[in-house]
Amino acid sequence: GGIITQTPKFLIGQEGQKLTLKCQQNFNHDTMYWYRQDSGKGLRLIYYSITENDLQKGDLSEGYDASREKKSSFSLTVTSAQKNEMAVFLCASSIVAGGNQDTQYFGPGTRLLVL
Amino acid sequence: SQLAEENPWALSVHEGESVTVNCSYKTSITALQWYRQKSGEGPAQLILIRSNEREKRNGRLRATLDTSSQSSSLSITATRCEDTAVYFCATAKNNYAQGLTFGLGTRVSVFP
């Protein structure tokens, strides 16, 4: 088995700030993902990476940067936090890269609140 | 519109009762997945059912898949309070797509 760790658990920022979220996995999975979860809107894919130093944009990449410097870690940066923004950011990893049969393992999430 | 949608939006049952969540999807699939998300946690996969399977079981969970009507269901028997969670169906836009598309989820509450 393995585990995905996300830090911090809660993040409170101010409008315009650059905020960084971190994710670590010990599954030894090649592929990692960042999703955003808003109340009533399900999960939306922000960025994914199929290997170290690879970055691919998802449906919601505008306003975000990502970094995959090691196989085990994947960081997400909110480039300019928006006032009253509130969401949960979920990191996931998987063995198989893509498709319907891609079982994803999720971390517990980082809860963001922008004042 | 969503690639996959669960219904109903929410439901509640008493412990020991059965519950069924339905999912409709809008693309040709090779598999469909069911995930559960408990409060304060990330989603966790419950069942992956492939397009050549009509039914799949995992303990008290049973998933069905009907590719002709593009629908799936997840049933939980002998529910427990710890089954309280949001249940999602998830699929991918195509076999090469990265990342899964989740529905908005069904909130299931199980009361003592």
Short mmCIF file of C-alpha atoms in Angstrom, two decimals:
data_model
loop_
_atom_site.label_atom_id
_atom_site.label_comp_id
_atom_site.label_asym_id
_atom_site.label_seq_id
_atom_site.Cartn_x
_atom_site.Cartn_y
_atom_site.Cartn_z
CA GLY A 1 0.00 0.00 0.00
CA GLY A 2 0.92 3.63 -0.10
CA ILE A 3 -0.18 7.05 0.96
CA ILE A 4 -0.56 10.53 -0.46
CA THR A 5 0.29 13.42 1.81
CA GLN A 6 -0.85 16.96 1.13
CA THR A 7 0.44 20.06 2.89
CA PRO A 8 -0.81 22.27 4.29
CA LYS A 9 -4.18 20.90 5.34
CA PHE A 10 -5.64 24.41 5.55
CA LEU A 11 -4.39 27.49 3.74
CA ILE A 12 -5.67 31.00 4.32
CA GLY A 13 -4.38 33.66 2.01
CA GLN A 14 -5.02 37.21 0.91
CA GLU A 15 -6.14 38.50 -2.44
CA GLY A 16 -3.29 38.64 -4.94
CA GLN A 17 -0.96 36.35 -3.02
CA LYS A 18 0.97 33.49 -4.63
CA LEU A 19 0.16 30.33 -2.71
CA THR A 20 1.85 26.93 -3.03
CA LEU A 21 0.35 23.54 -2.23
CA LYS A 22 2.48 20.41 -1.96
CA CYS A 23 1.79 16.73 -2.55
CA GLN A 24 3.92 13.66 -1.86
CA GLN A 25 3.18 10.02 -2.79
CA ASN A 26 5.02 6.82 -1.89
CA PHE A 27 3.16 4.52 -4.31
CA ASN A 28 6.01 4.97 -6.81
CA HIS A 29 3.35 5.97 -9.35
CA ASP A 30 4.42 7.73 -12.53
CA THR A 31 1.32 9.89 -12.99
CA MET A 32 0.13 12.59 -10.62
CA TYR A 33 -2.83 14.96 -10.79
CA TRP A 34 -4.19 18.12 -9.21
CA TYR A 35 -7.96 18.60 -9.03
CA ARG A 36 -10.02 21.45 -7.68
CA GLN A 37 -13.28 20.69 -5.87
CA ASP A 38 -15.84 23.46 -5.42
CA SER A 39 -19.10 22.96 -3.60
CA GLY A 40 -21.70 21.71 -6.04
CA LYS A 41 -19.28 21.50 -8.97
CA GLY A 42 -17.55 18.15 -8.61
CA LEU A 43 -13.84 17.71 -9.33
CA ARG A 44 -12.08 19.57 -12.13
CA LEU A 45 -8.62 18.71 -13.44
CA ILE A 46 -6.05 21.52 -13.13
CA TYR A 47 -2.71 19.92 -14.06
CA TYR A 48 -1.26 16.46 -14.43
CA SER A 49 2.19 14.98 -14.92
CA ILE A 50 3.02 11.61 -16.44
CA THR A 51 6.62 11.56 -15.28
CA GLU A 52 9.25 13.62 -13.50
CA ASN A 53 9.63 17.09 -15.05
CA ASP A 54 6.56 16.58 -17.25
CA LEU A 55 3.62 19.00 -16.98
CA GLN A 56 0.29 18.89 -18.84
CA LYS A 57 -2.59 21.35 -18.55
CA GLY A 58 -6.05 20.20 -17.58
CA ASP A 59 -9.38 21.92 -18.08
CA LEU A 60 -8.80 24.50 -15.35
CA SER A 61 -5.11 25.43 -15.64
CA GLU A 62 -5.49 29.20 -16.02
CA GLY A 63 -4.32 30.94 -12.85
CA TYR A 64 -2.16 28.00 -11.76
CA ASP A 65 1.40 26.75 -12.19
CA ALA A 66 2.68 23.29 -11.33
CA SER A 67 6.04 21.65 -10.72
CA ARG A 68 7.16 17.99 -10.77
CA GLU A 69 10.81 18.01 -9.77
CA LYS A 70 10.77 14.49 -8.34
CA LYS A 71 8.73 11.41 -9.15
CA SER A 72 7.28 11.41 -5.64
CA SER A 73 6.23 15.05 -5.42
CA PHE A 74 3.94 17.41 -7.32
CA SER A 75 3.41 21.04 -6.35
CA LEU A 76 0.66 23.44 -7.36
CA THR A 77 0.90 27.22 -7.20
CA VAL A 78 -2.06 29.58 -7.23
CA THR A 79 -0.43 32.49 -9.05
CA SER A 80 -2.77 35.21 -7.74
CA ALA A 81 -5.39 34.28 -5.18
CA GLN A 82 -8.86 35.62 -5.85
CA LYS A 83 -10.82 37.35 -3.07
CA ASN A 84 -13.49 35.14 -1.40
CA GLU A 85 -12.14 32.07 -3.20
CA MET A 86 -12.90 28.89 -1.31
CA ALA A 87 -12.12 25.41 -2.61
CA VAL A 88 -10.53 22.08 -1.83
CA PHE A 89 -7.48 21.05 -3.86
CA LEU A 90 -7.02 17.31 -4.26
CA CYS A 91 -3.84 15.57 -5.35
CA ALA A 92 -4.00 12.09 -6.86
CA SER A 93 -1.68 9.53 -8.41
CA SER A 94 -2.11 6.48 -10.62
CA ILE A 95 -0.15 3.64 -12.22
CA VAL A 96 -1.88 3.64 -15.57
CA ALA A 97 -1.61 6.92 -17.46
CA GLY A 98 -5.04 7.79 -18.65
CA GLY A 99 -8.37 6.37 -19.79
CA ASN A 100 -11.41 4.92 -18.09
CA GLN A 101 -9.37 2.25 -16.30
CA ASP A 102 -7.11 4.71 -14.56
CA THR A 103 -7.61 4.02 -10.84
CA GLN A 104 -6.66 7.13 -8.95
CA TYR A 105 -5.52 7.36 -5.35
CA PHE A 106 -6.31 10.65 -3.65
CA GLY A 107 -4.82 12.63 -0.83
CA PRO A 108 -6.96 14.21 1.90
CA GLY A 109 -6.94 17.64 0.25
CA THR A 110 -5.85 21.19 1.05
CA ARG A 111 -8.64 23.59 1.96
CA LEU A 112 -8.07 27.07 0.64
CA LEU A 113 -9.77 30.22 1.84
CA VAL A 114 -8.89 33.64 0.45
CA LEU A 115 -9.87 36.66 2.52
CA SER B 1 -23.21 19.60 -19.22
CA GLN B 2 -21.54 16.84 -17.22
CA LEU B 3 -19.90 13.80 -18.82
CA ALA B 4 -21.31 11.74 -15.97
CA GLU B 5 -24.18 12.54 -13.62
CA GLU B 6 -25.39 10.85 -10.48
CA ASN B 7 -28.92 10.89 -9.17
CA PRO B 8 -30.56 11.56 -6.86
CA TRP B 9 -28.71 14.57 -5.47
CA ALA B 10 -29.11 13.29 -1.93
CA LEU B 11 -30.83 10.54 0.00
CA SER B 12 -31.01 9.23 3.52
CA VAL B 13 -31.67 5.81 5.01
CA HIS B 14 -31.57 4.09 8.36
CA GLU B 15 -28.85 1.62 9.24
CA GLY B 16 -29.50 -1.82 7.81
CA GLU B 17 -31.49 -0.55 4.85
CA SER B 18 -30.29 -0.71 1.24
CA VAL B 19 -29.55 2.26 -0.95
CA THR B 20 -28.97 2.71 -4.68
CA VAL B 21 -27.24 5.55 -6.50
CA ASN B 22 -27.65 5.90 -10.24
CA CYS B 23 -25.28 7.30 -12.85
CA SER B 24 -25.81 8.29 -16.47
CA TYR B 25 -22.89 9.03 -18.76
CA LYS B 26 -22.47 10.58 -22.19
CA THR B 27 -19.58 8.88 -23.91
CA SER B 28 -18.56 5.45 -25.13
CA ILE B 29 -16.53 3.88 -22.32
CA THR B 30 -14.26 0.94 -21.65
CA ALA B 31 -14.88 1.21 -17.92
CA LEU B 32 -16.70 3.23 -15.29
CA GLN B 33 -15.60 3.78 -11.73
CA TRP B 34 -17.41 4.48 -8.47
CA TYR B 35 -15.73 6.53 -5.76
CA ARG B 36 -16.75 7.47 -2.25
CA GLN B 37 -15.70 10.64 -0.45
CA LYS B 38 -16.18 10.92 3.28
CA SER B 39 -16.18 14.29 4.98
CA GLY B 40 -12.66 15.74 5.22
CA GLU B 41 -11.12 13.04 3.01
CA GLY B 42 -10.24 12.59 -0.63
CA PRO B 43 -12.27 10.26 -2.87
CA ALA B 44 -11.51 6.54 -2.66
CA GLN B 45 -12.31 4.05 -5.41
CA LEU B 46 -14.98 1.47 -4.58
CA ILE B 47 -15.49 -0.42 -7.83
CA LEU B 48 -14.21 -0.34 -11.39
CA ILE B 49 -16.59 -2.03 -13.81
CA ARG B 50 -15.52 -2.71 -17.40
CA SER B 51 -17.74 -2.38 -20.45
CA ASN B 52 -17.89 -6.16 -20.92
CA GLU B 53 -19.18 -6.64 -17.36
CA ARG B 54 -22.83 -6.26 -16.40
CA GLU B 55 -22.34 -6.54 -12.67
CA LYS B 56 -19.50 -6.38 -10.17
CA ARG B 57 -19.50 -6.89 -6.43
CA ASN B 58 -17.25 -5.79 -3.62
CA GLY B 59 -18.52 -6.94 -0.24
CA ARG B 60 -21.79 -5.07 0.44
CA LEU B 61 -21.40 -3.08 -2.75
CA ARG B 62 -22.82 -4.04 -6.11
CA ALA B 63 -22.34 -2.07 -9.33
CA THR B 64 -24.20 -2.63 -12.57
CA LEU B 65 -23.46 -1.31 -16.01
CA ASP B 66 -25.79 -1.01 -18.99
CA THR B 67 -23.86 0.26 -21.99
CA SER B 68 -26.95 0.36 -24.21
CA SER B 69 -28.62 2.95 -21.98
CA GLN B 70 -25.29 4.43 -20.83
CA SER B 71 -26.17 4.01 -17.20
CA SER B 72 -24.75 2.44 -14.08
CA SER B 73 -25.91 1.91 -10.54
CA LEU B 74 -24.22 1.36 -7.21
CA SER B 75 -26.13 -0.43 -4.48
CA ILE B 76 -25.13 -0.77 -0.86
CA THR B 77 -26.82 -3.39 1.27
CA ALA B 78 -27.00 -3.53 5.07
CA THR B 79 -25.90 0.10 5.31
CA ARG B 80 -23.90 1.38 8.27
CA CYS B 81 -23.45 4.88 9.63
CA GLU B 82 -19.90 4.85 8.26
CA ASP B 83 -21.33 4.56 4.72
CA THR B 84 -22.36 8.22 5.06
CA ALA B 85 -20.48 9.97 2.24
CA VAL B 86 -20.74 11.50 -1.22
CA TYR B 87 -20.71 8.87 -3.97
CA PHE B 88 -19.35 9.70 -7.42
CA CYS B 89 -19.29 7.90 -10.71
CA ALA B 90 -16.26 8.71 -12.85
CA THR B 91 -15.11 8.06 -16.37
CA ALA B 92 -12.74 9.51 -18.95
CA LYS B 93 -13.47 11.43 -22.13
CA ASN B 94 -11.72 8.70 -24.11
CA ASN B 95 -9.25 5.90 -23.63
CA TYR B 96 -6.32 8.26 -23.97
CA ALA B 97 -7.61 11.08 -21.79
CA GLN B 98 -5.64 11.99 -18.74
CA GLY B 99 -7.57 12.41 -15.59
CA LEU B 100 -11.07 11.29 -14.76
CA THR B 101 -14.28 13.26 -15.08
CA PHE B 102 -16.43 13.01 -11.99
CA GLY B 103 -20.11 13.74 -11.63
CA LEU B 104 -21.39 16.11 -8.96
CA GLY B 105 -22.06 13.23 -6.59
CA THR B 106 -24.92 11.84 -4.53
CA ARG B 107 -24.87 12.64 -0.83
CA VAL B 108 -25.88 9.53 1.13
CA SER B 109 -26.68 9.85 4.82
CA VAL B 110 -27.15 6.77 6.97
CA PHE B 111 -28.81 7.31 10.34
CA PRO B 112 -28.85 4.98 13.35
#
